[in-house]
XYZ file of C-alpha atoms in Angstrom:
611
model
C 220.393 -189.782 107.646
C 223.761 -191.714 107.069
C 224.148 -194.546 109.033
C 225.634 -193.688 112.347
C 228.519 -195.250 113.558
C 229.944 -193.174 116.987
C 233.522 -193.997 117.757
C 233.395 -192.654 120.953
C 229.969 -194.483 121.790
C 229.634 -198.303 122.792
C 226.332 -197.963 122.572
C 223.650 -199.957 120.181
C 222.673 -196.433 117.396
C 221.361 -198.627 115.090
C 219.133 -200.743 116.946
C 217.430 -198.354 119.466
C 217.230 -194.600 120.061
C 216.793 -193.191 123.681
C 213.480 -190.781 123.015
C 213.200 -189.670 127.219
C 214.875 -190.037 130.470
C 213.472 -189.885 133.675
C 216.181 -188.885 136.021
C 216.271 -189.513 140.247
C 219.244 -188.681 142.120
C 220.011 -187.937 145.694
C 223.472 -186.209 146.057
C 226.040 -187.467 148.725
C 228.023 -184.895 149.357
C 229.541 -187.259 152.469
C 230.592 -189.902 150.109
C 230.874 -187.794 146.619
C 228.543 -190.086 144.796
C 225.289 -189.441 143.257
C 222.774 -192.552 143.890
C 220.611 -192.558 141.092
C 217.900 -194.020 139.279
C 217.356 -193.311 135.405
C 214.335 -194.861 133.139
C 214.920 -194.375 129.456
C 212.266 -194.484 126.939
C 213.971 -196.547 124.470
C 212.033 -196.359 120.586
C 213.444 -199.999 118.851
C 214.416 -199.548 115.349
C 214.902 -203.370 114.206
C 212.631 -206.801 114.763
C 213.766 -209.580 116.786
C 214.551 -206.522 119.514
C 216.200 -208.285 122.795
C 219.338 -206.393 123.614
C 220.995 -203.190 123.791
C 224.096 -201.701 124.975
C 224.139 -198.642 127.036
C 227.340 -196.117 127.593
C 228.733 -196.199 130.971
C 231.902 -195.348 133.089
C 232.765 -196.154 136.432
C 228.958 -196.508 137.465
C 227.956 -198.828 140.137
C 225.290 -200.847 138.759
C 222.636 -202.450 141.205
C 219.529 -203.211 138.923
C 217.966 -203.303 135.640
C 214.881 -203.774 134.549
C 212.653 -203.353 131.487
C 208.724 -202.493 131.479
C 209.018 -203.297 134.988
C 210.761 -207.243 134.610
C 213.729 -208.276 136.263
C 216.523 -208.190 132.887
C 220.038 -209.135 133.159
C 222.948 -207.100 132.702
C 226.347 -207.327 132.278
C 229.626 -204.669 131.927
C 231.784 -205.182 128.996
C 235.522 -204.799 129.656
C 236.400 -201.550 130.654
C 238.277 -199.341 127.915
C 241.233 -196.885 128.885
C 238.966 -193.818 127.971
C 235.614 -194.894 127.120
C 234.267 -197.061 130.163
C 233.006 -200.179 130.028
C 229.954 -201.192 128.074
C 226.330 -201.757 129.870
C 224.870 -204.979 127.809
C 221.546 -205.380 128.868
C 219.203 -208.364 127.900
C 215.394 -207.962 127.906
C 213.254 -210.584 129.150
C 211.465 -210.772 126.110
C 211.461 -209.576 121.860
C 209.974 -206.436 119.944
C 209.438 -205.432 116.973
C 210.851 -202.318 115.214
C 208.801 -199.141 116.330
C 207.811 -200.313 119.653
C 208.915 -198.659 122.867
C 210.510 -200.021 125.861
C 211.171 -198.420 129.543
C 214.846 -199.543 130.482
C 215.225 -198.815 134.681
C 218.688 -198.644 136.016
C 219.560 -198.082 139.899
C 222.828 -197.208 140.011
C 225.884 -194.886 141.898
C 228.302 -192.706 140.300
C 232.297 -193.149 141.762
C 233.295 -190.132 143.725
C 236.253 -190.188 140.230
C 233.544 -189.621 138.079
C 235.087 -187.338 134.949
C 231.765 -185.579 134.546
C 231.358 -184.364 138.249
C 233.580 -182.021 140.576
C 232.767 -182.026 144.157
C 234.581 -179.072 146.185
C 235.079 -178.636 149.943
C 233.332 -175.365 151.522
C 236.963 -174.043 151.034
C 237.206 -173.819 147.667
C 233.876 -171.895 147.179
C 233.330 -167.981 147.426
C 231.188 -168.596 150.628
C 233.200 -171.383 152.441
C 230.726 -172.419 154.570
C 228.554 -174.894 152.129
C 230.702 -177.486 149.487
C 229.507 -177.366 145.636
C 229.142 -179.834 143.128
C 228.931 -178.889 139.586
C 229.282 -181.455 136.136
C 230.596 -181.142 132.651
C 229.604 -183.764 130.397
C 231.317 -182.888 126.955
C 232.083 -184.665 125.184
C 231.895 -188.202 126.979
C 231.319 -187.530 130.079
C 227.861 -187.721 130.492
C 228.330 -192.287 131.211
C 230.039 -191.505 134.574
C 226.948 -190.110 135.941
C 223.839 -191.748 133.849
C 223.959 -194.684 131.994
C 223.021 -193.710 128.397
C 223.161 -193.591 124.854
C 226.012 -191.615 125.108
C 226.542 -189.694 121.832
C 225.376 -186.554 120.439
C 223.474 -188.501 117.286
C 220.607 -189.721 119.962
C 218.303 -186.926 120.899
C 215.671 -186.973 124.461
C 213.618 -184.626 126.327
C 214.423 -185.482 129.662
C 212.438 -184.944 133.345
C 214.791 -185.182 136.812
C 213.990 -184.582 140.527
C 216.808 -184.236 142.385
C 217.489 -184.698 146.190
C 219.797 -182.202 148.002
C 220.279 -180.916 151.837
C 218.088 -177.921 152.311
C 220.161 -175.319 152.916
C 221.528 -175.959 149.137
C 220.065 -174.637 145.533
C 219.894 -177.332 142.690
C 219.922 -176.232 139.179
C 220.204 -178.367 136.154
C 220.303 -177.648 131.950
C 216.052 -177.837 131.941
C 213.006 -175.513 133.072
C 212.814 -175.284 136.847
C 209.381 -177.657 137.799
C 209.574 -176.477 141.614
C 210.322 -178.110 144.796
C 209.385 -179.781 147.467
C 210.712 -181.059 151.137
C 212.166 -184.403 151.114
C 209.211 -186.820 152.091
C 212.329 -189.757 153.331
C 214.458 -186.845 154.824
C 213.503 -183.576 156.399
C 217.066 -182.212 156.143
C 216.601 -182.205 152.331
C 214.835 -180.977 149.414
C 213.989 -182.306 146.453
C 214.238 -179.995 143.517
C 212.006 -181.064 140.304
C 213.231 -180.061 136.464
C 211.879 -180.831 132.922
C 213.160 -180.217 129.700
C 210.837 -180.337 126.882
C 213.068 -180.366 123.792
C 214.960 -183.134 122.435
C 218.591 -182.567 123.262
C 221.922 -185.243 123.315
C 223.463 -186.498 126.774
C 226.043 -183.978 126.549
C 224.147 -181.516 127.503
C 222.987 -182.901 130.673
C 223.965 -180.712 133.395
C 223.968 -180.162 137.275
C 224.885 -178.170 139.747
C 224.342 -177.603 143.394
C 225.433 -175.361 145.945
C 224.782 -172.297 147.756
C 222.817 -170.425 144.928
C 221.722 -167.094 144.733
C 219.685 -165.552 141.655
C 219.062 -162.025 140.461
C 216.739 -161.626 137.246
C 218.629 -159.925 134.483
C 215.712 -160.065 131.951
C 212.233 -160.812 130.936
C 213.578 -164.733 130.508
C 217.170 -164.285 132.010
C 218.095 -164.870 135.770
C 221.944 -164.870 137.076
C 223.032 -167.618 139.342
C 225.946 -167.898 141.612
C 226.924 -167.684 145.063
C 226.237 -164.838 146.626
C 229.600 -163.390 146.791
C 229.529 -162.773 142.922
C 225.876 -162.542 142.360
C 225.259 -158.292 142.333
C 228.750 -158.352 140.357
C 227.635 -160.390 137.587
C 223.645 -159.318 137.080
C 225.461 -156.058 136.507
C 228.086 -157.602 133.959
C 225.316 -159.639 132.205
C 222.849 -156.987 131.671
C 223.019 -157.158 128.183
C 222.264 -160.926 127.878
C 218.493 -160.195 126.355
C 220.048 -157.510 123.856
C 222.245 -160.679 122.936
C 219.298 -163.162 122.791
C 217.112 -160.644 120.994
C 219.926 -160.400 117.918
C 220.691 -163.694 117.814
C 216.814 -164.770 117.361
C 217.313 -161.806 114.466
C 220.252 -163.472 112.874
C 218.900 -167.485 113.555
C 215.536 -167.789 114.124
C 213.389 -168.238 117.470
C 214.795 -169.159 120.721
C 213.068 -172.297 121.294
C 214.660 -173.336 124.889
C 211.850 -171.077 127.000
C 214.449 -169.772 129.421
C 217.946 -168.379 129.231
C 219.746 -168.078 132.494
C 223.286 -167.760 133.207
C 225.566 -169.416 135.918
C 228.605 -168.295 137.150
C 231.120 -170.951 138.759
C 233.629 -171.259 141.281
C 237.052 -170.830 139.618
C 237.929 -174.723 138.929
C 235.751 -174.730 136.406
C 238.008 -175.712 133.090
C 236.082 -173.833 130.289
C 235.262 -170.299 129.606
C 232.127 -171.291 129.221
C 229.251 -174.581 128.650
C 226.320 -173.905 126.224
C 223.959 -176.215 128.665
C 220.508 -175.402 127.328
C 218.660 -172.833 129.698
C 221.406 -172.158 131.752
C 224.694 -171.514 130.459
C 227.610 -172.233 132.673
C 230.471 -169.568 132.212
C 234.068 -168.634 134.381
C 233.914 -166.128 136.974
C 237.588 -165.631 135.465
C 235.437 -163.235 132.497
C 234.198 -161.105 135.758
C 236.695 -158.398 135.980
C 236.897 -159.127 131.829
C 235.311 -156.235 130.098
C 234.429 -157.308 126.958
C 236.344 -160.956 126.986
C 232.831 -161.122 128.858
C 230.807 -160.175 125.889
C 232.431 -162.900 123.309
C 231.326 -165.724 125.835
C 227.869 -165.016 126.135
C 227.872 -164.173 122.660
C 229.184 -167.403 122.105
C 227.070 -169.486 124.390
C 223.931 -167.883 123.510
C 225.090 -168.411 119.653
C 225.159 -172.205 120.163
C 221.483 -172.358 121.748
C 220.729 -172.782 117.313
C 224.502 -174.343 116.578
C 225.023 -177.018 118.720
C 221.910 -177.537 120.855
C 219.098 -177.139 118.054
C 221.347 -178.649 115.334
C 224.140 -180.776 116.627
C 226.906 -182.827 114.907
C 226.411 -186.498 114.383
C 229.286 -187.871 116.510
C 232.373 -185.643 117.610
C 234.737 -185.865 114.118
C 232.187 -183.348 113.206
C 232.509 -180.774 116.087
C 233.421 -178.221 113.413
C 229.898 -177.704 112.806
C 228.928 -177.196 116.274
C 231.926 -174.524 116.979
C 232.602 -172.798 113.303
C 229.245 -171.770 113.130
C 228.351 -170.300 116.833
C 231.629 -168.770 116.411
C 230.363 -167.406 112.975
C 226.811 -166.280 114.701
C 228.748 -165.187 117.817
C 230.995 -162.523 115.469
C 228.006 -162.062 113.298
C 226.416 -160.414 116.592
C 229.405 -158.531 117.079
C 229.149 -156.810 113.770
C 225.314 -156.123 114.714
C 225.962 -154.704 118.018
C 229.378 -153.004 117.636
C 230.000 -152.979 114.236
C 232.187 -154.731 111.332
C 235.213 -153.862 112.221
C 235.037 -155.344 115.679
C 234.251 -158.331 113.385
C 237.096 -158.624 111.356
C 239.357 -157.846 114.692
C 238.206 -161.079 115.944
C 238.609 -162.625 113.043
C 242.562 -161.609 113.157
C 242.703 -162.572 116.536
C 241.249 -166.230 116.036
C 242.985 -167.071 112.998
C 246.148 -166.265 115.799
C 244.363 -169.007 117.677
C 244.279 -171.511 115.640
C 247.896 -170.726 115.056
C 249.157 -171.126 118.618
C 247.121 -174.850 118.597
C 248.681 -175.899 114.776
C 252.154 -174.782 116.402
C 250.857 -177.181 119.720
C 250.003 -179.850 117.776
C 252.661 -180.160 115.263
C 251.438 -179.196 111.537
C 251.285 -182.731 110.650
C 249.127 -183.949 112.760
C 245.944 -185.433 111.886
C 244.146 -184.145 114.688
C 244.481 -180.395 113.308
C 242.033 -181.805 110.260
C 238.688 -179.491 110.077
C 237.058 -183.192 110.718
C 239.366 -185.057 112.379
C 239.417 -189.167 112.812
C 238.865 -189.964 116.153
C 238.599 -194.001 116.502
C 240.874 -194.521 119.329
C 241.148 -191.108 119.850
C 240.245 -189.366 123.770
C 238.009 -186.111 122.732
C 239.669 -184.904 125.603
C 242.793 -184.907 124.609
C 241.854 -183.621 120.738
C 240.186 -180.505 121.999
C 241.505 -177.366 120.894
C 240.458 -174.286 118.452
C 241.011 -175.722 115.010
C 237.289 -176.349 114.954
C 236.353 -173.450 116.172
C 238.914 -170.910 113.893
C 239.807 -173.087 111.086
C 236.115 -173.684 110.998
C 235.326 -169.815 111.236
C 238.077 -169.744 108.524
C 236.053 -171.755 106.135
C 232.709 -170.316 106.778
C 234.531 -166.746 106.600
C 235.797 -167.345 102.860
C 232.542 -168.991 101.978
C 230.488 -166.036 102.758
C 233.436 -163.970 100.762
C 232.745 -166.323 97.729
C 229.133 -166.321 98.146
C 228.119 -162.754 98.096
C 228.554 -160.977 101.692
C 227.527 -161.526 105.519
C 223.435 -161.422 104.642
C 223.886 -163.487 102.183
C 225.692 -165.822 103.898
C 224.012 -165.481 107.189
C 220.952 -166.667 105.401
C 221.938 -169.758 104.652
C 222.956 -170.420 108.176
C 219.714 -169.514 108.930
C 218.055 -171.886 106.530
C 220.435 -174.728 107.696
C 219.707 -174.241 111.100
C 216.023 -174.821 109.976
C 216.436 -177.872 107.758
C 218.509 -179.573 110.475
C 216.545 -178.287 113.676
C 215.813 -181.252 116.342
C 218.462 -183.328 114.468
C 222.162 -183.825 114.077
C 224.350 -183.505 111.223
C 227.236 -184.752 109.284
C 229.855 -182.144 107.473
C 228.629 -184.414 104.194
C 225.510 -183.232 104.923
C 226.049 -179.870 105.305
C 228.047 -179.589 102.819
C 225.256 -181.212 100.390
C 222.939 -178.600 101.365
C 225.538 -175.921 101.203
C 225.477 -176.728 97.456
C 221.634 -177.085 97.174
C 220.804 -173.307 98.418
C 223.799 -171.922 96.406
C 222.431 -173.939 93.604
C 223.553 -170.917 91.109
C 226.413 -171.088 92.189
C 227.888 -174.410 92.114
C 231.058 -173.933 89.457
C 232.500 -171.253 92.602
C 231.720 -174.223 95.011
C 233.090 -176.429 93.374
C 236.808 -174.810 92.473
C 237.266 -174.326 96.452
C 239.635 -177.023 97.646
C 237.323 -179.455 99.939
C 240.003 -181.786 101.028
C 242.489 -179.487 101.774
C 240.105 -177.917 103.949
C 238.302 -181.080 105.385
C 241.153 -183.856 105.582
C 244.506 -181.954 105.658
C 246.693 -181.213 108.659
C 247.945 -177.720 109.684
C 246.863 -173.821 109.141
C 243.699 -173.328 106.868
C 244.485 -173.598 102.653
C 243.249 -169.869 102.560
C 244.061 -167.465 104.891
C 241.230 -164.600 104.931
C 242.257 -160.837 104.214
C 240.814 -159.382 107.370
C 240.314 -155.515 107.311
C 243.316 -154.307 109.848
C 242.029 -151.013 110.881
C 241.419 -151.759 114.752
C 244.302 -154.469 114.588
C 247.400 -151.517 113.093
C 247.336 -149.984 116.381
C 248.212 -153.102 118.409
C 250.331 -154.669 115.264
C 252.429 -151.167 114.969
C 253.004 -150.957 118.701
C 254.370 -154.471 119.203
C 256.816 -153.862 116.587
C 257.856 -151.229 118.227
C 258.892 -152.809 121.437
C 260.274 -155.652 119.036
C 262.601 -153.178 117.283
C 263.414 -151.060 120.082
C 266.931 -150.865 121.641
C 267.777 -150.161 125.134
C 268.174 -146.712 124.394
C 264.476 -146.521 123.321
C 263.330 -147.880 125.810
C 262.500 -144.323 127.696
C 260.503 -143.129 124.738
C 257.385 -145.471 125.947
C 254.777 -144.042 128.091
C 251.207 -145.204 129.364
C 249.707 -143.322 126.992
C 250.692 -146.024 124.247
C 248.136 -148.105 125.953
C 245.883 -145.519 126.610
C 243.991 -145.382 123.339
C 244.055 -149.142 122.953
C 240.747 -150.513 123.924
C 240.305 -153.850 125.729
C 240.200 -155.926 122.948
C 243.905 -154.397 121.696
C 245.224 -154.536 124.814
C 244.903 -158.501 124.260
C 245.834 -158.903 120.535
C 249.126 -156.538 121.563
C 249.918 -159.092 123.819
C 249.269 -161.644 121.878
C 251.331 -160.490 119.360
C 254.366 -160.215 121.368
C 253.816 -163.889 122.381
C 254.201 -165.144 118.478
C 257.839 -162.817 118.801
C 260.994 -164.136 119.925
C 260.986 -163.578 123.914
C 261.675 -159.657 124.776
C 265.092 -159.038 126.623
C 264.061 -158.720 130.527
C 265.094 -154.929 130.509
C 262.062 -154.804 128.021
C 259.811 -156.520 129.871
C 260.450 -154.859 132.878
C 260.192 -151.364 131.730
C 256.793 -152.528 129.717
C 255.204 -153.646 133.089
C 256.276 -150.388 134.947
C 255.260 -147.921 132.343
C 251.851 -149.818 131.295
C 250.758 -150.930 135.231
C 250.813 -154.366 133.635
C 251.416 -156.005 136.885
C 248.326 -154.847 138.882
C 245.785 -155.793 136.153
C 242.381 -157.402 136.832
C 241.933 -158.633 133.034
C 242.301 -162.109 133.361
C 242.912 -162.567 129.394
C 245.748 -159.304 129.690
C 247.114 -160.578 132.717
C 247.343 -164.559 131.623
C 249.178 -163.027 128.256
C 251.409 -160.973 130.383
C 252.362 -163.070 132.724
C 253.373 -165.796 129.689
C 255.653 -162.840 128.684
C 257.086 -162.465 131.981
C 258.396 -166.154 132.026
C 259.414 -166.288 128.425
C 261.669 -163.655 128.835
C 263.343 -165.083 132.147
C 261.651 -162.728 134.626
C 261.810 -164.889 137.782
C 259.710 -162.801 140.043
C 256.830 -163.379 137.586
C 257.210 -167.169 137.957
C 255.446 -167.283 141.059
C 252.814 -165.235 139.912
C 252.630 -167.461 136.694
C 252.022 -170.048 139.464
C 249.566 -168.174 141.498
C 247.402 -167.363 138.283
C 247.371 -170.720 137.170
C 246.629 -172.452 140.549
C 243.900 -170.042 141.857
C 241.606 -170.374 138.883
C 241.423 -173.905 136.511
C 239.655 -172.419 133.124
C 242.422 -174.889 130.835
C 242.669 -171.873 128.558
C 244.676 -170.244 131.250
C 245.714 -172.659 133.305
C 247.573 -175.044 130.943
C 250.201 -172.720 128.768
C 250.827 -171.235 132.086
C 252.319 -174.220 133.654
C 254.327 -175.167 130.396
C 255.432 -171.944 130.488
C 257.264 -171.971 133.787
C 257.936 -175.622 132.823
C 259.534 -175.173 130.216
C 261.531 -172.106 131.919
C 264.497 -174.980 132.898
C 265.554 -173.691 136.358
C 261.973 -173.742 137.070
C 260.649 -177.106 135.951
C 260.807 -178.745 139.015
C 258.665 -176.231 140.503
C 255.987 -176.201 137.656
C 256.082 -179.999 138.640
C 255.964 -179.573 142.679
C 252.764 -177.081 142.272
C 250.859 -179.377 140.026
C 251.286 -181.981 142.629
C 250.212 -180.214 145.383
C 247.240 -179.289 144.353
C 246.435 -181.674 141.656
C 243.828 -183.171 144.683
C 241.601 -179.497 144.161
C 241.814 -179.303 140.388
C 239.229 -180.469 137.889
C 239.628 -184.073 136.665
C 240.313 -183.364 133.019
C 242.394 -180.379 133.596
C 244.528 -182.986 136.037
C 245.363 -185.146 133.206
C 245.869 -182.657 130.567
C 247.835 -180.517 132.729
C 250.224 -183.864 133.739
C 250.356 -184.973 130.596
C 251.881 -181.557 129.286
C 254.329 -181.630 132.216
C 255.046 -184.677 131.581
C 253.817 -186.350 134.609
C 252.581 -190.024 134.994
C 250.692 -191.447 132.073
């Protein structure tokens, strides 16, 4: 392993390496603070062992303690994105390979990045709140002080203390429960998870849960409002697991259960290990639903069995489950289905080169990140430009099997560890060890270290993409005269899929004149779809071409759900629509108070809003 330097971690990676944690917590919903109590298992890799620094944000720190002695502590000045570091000193020295047990009482703020606490109001039921966290990339220090960096690898083992009427769930093997012995109004709910995974992937949620089982190691969790709705949407999840273990190897993780969350939730979906968390927004989705738990399920091998060393090398997490997650595409539906995502997500990547600005940095396959917030680099260049890469790889290489067998094989060699794109990129050329003199003519650095769209843009096969590609031109060319010559039966034979790429097609054009638009809506019934990914695309239409009476409904969409995919272009859309910036503005404020933390910032920082 390279020596691992994290620059998003303060903690000490080369002098100790978290192997457990032993989690406690009793959730406040009064005070929106968790009041915990974490024991690491801490191996020592150096002699003359006496200190160590921990990750932490915004924790309130009451005690330490190690192997059961008093040891002091101190926080570090607090940095603008990072937190503050925990330097703890031992009350006495080891030696390299001995283990220590580090206790810390503490209490998370009710800010905390990594947690969202909502009133009964803004759940399904209204009656009970929710609390639900989100660790990635850094969050995981606001609500357990940690080695806080995906290099460092624990089992872990929680009990966690709710009222009784609630259901706690967490990213580990449910261990039962039992009533609170200090509080009869509670119950404590008991979790373990047996396989080494980083603090990332620590996750929680609590609220009024309801299950259904979905397959012979799948359950579906979610209020009950949603919860017949989605066991019927996720029925194919053990179909999915099945040819993913067929692709990757066994699914080590035991369980694979699915949660669906209230509509603040900022991602389509979280890859925490037996329970992924996804959007209800992919509910009324046909098939956007599919690609998600594709996805998820995909990174269950990429990701959570093999991880990347600090977060410059996210690429390796995201190119590959997206490469898995299309591989199981091709096995399920077929390869053109396939190659039509592939068209769509090299569009992707587009949109976030165009958002970024070509030149900068932070578009690199592996991007530099000292100083840098993950929050603020996330976007898809490491999921598409990385698909990009792995795509013309497997073109050089010899095919999909071919290919998908060295994914396999890397996934093996790396298994339980993380990973650095040197690394991978080493063993790239050991298994195509005949085939070195291709490897070596493709153009690394352009790849790796340069700015902007990928150095080799893959010839996709078009065939489900001409449809959608033909009938956007269409509307592009057409005149006013034309415009009665469209009927619903353009859209008819377009499948779900289509529907989006058409749309997102006419987003790359110059905005459509408003008689366009308007006639498009009427003849397609644009404006009464339940798609969120049509209707988010439609709506961005709307505004771009002026439409006023879609501004408020730009609004609505973007206010009533928080997955960042949707809700941030929509904002700058009617933001950057001039006679409606102020509004844009006024909305945000209003009900910044409800939204998730990170969507907050990112969404004031694209309107331009406080620093």
């Amino acid at each position: 392993m390279t020596p691992v330097s994290d620059p998003s971690s303060f903690s000490s990676l080369s002098k100790c390496s978290t192997k457990h944690l032993n989690l406690i917590y009793h959730v406040d919903f009064d005070r929106h603070v968790l009041k915990g109590k974490v024991a690491l298992t801490v191996e020592v890799l150096e002699d003359k062992f006496s200190s160590l620094t921990l990750d932490s944000k915004d924790l309130k720190i009451s005690k330490v303690s190690a192997n059961g002695q008093a040891a002091k502590f101190e926080l570090g000045a607090k940095h603008k994105f990072k937190g503050s570091p925990l330097e703890i000193t031992l009350p006495f020295e080891l030696s390299r390979g001995q283990h220590v047990i580090v206790e810390i009482e503490y209490e998370t703020s009710p800010t905390a990045t990594a947690l969202q606490w909502l009133t009964p109001k803004q759940t399904a039921g209204k009656k009970h709140p929710y609390l639900f966290s989100q660790c990635q990339a850094t969050h995981c220090r606001t609500m357990v002080p940690c080695q806080d960096t995906p290099s460092v690898k624990h089992t872990y083992y929680a009990q966690v203390s709710v009222p009784r009427e609630l259901v706690a769930l967490m990213s580990a093997l449910r261990d039962g429960q039992e009533p609170d012995p200090s509080d009869s109004s509670r119950v404590i709910y008991r979790f373990r998870q047996p396989v080494p995974m980083p603090s990332y992937l620590i996750a929680i949620v609590v609220g009024a849960l309801e299950s259904r089982e979905i397959g012979p190691r799948s359950r579906v969790w979610s209020e009950k409002e949603y919860v017949d709705e989605a066991a019927y949407e996720f029925a194919e999840t053990e179909t999915m697991l099945k040819t993913a273990e067929s692709l990757a190897g066994p699914y080590v993780w035991g369980q694979y259960d699915v949660l669906v969350l209230p509509p603040s939730f900022p991602y389509g979906g979280m890859e925490n290990p037996c329970l992924t968390f996804v959007t209800p927004t992919v509910l009324a989705g046909d098939r956007s639903l599919a690609g998600v738990i594709a996805h998820e399920i995909s990174h269950s091998w990429t990701g959570n069995l093999v991880t990347n060393r600090t977060w410059e090398h996210f690429w390796l997490n995201e190119g590959h489950t997206v490469y898995i997650e299309r591989m199981i595409a091709r096995c399920m539906e077929g390869e053109q289905l396939r190659q039509f995502k592939g068209i769509g997500g090299w569009k992707e990547l587009h949109e976030s080169v165009k958002q970024f600005g070509a030149n900068n940095v932070l578009t690199n396959l592996v991007p530099n990140l000292h100083e840098v917030d993950t929050d603020e680099a996330f976007s898809s260049v490491p999921y598409e430009k990385g698909f990009a890469l792995l795509y013309h790889l497997e073109e050089l290489m010899g095919g999909p099997e071919v290919f998908m067998g060295f994914v396999k094989s890397y996934i093996q060699l790396f298994a339980y560890g993380s990973v650095t794109t040197e690394e991978w990129k080493n063993y790239l050329f050991t298994y195509f060890k005949d085939k070195v003199d291709i490897l070596n003519k493709v153009d690394w650095n352009a790849w790796m270290h340069t700015p902007g769209m990928a150095p080799v843009r893959p010839q996709y096969d078009t065939t489900m993409a001409d449809a959608c590609t033909s009938l956007c031109q269409k509307w592009v060319k057409a005149k006013e005269a034309d415009l009665a010559s469209f009927t619903e039966a353009d859209v008819k034979q377009l499948n779900s899929p289509q529907l989006i790429e058409f749309m997102a097609l006419l987003l790359q054009e110059d905005p459509l004149p408003l008689s366009h638009v308007k006639k498009m809506g009427e003849v397609y019934k644009l404006n009464n779809i339940k798609n969120a990914e049509v209707r988010f695309r439609w709506l961005r239409i709307c505004v771009k071409a002026q439409w006023e009476e879609a501004v408020p409904l730009a609004l609505k969409m973007a206010t009533e759900q928080g997955r960042m995919k949707f809700t941030r272009p929509l904002f700058t859309e009617v933001y950057n629509f001039s006679k409606y910036s102020d509004e844009a503005v006024k909305t945000f404020k209003e009900i910044r108070g409800s939204l998730h933390p990170v969507t907050a910032m990112l969404v004031a920082k694209d309107l331009k809003i406080d620093g």
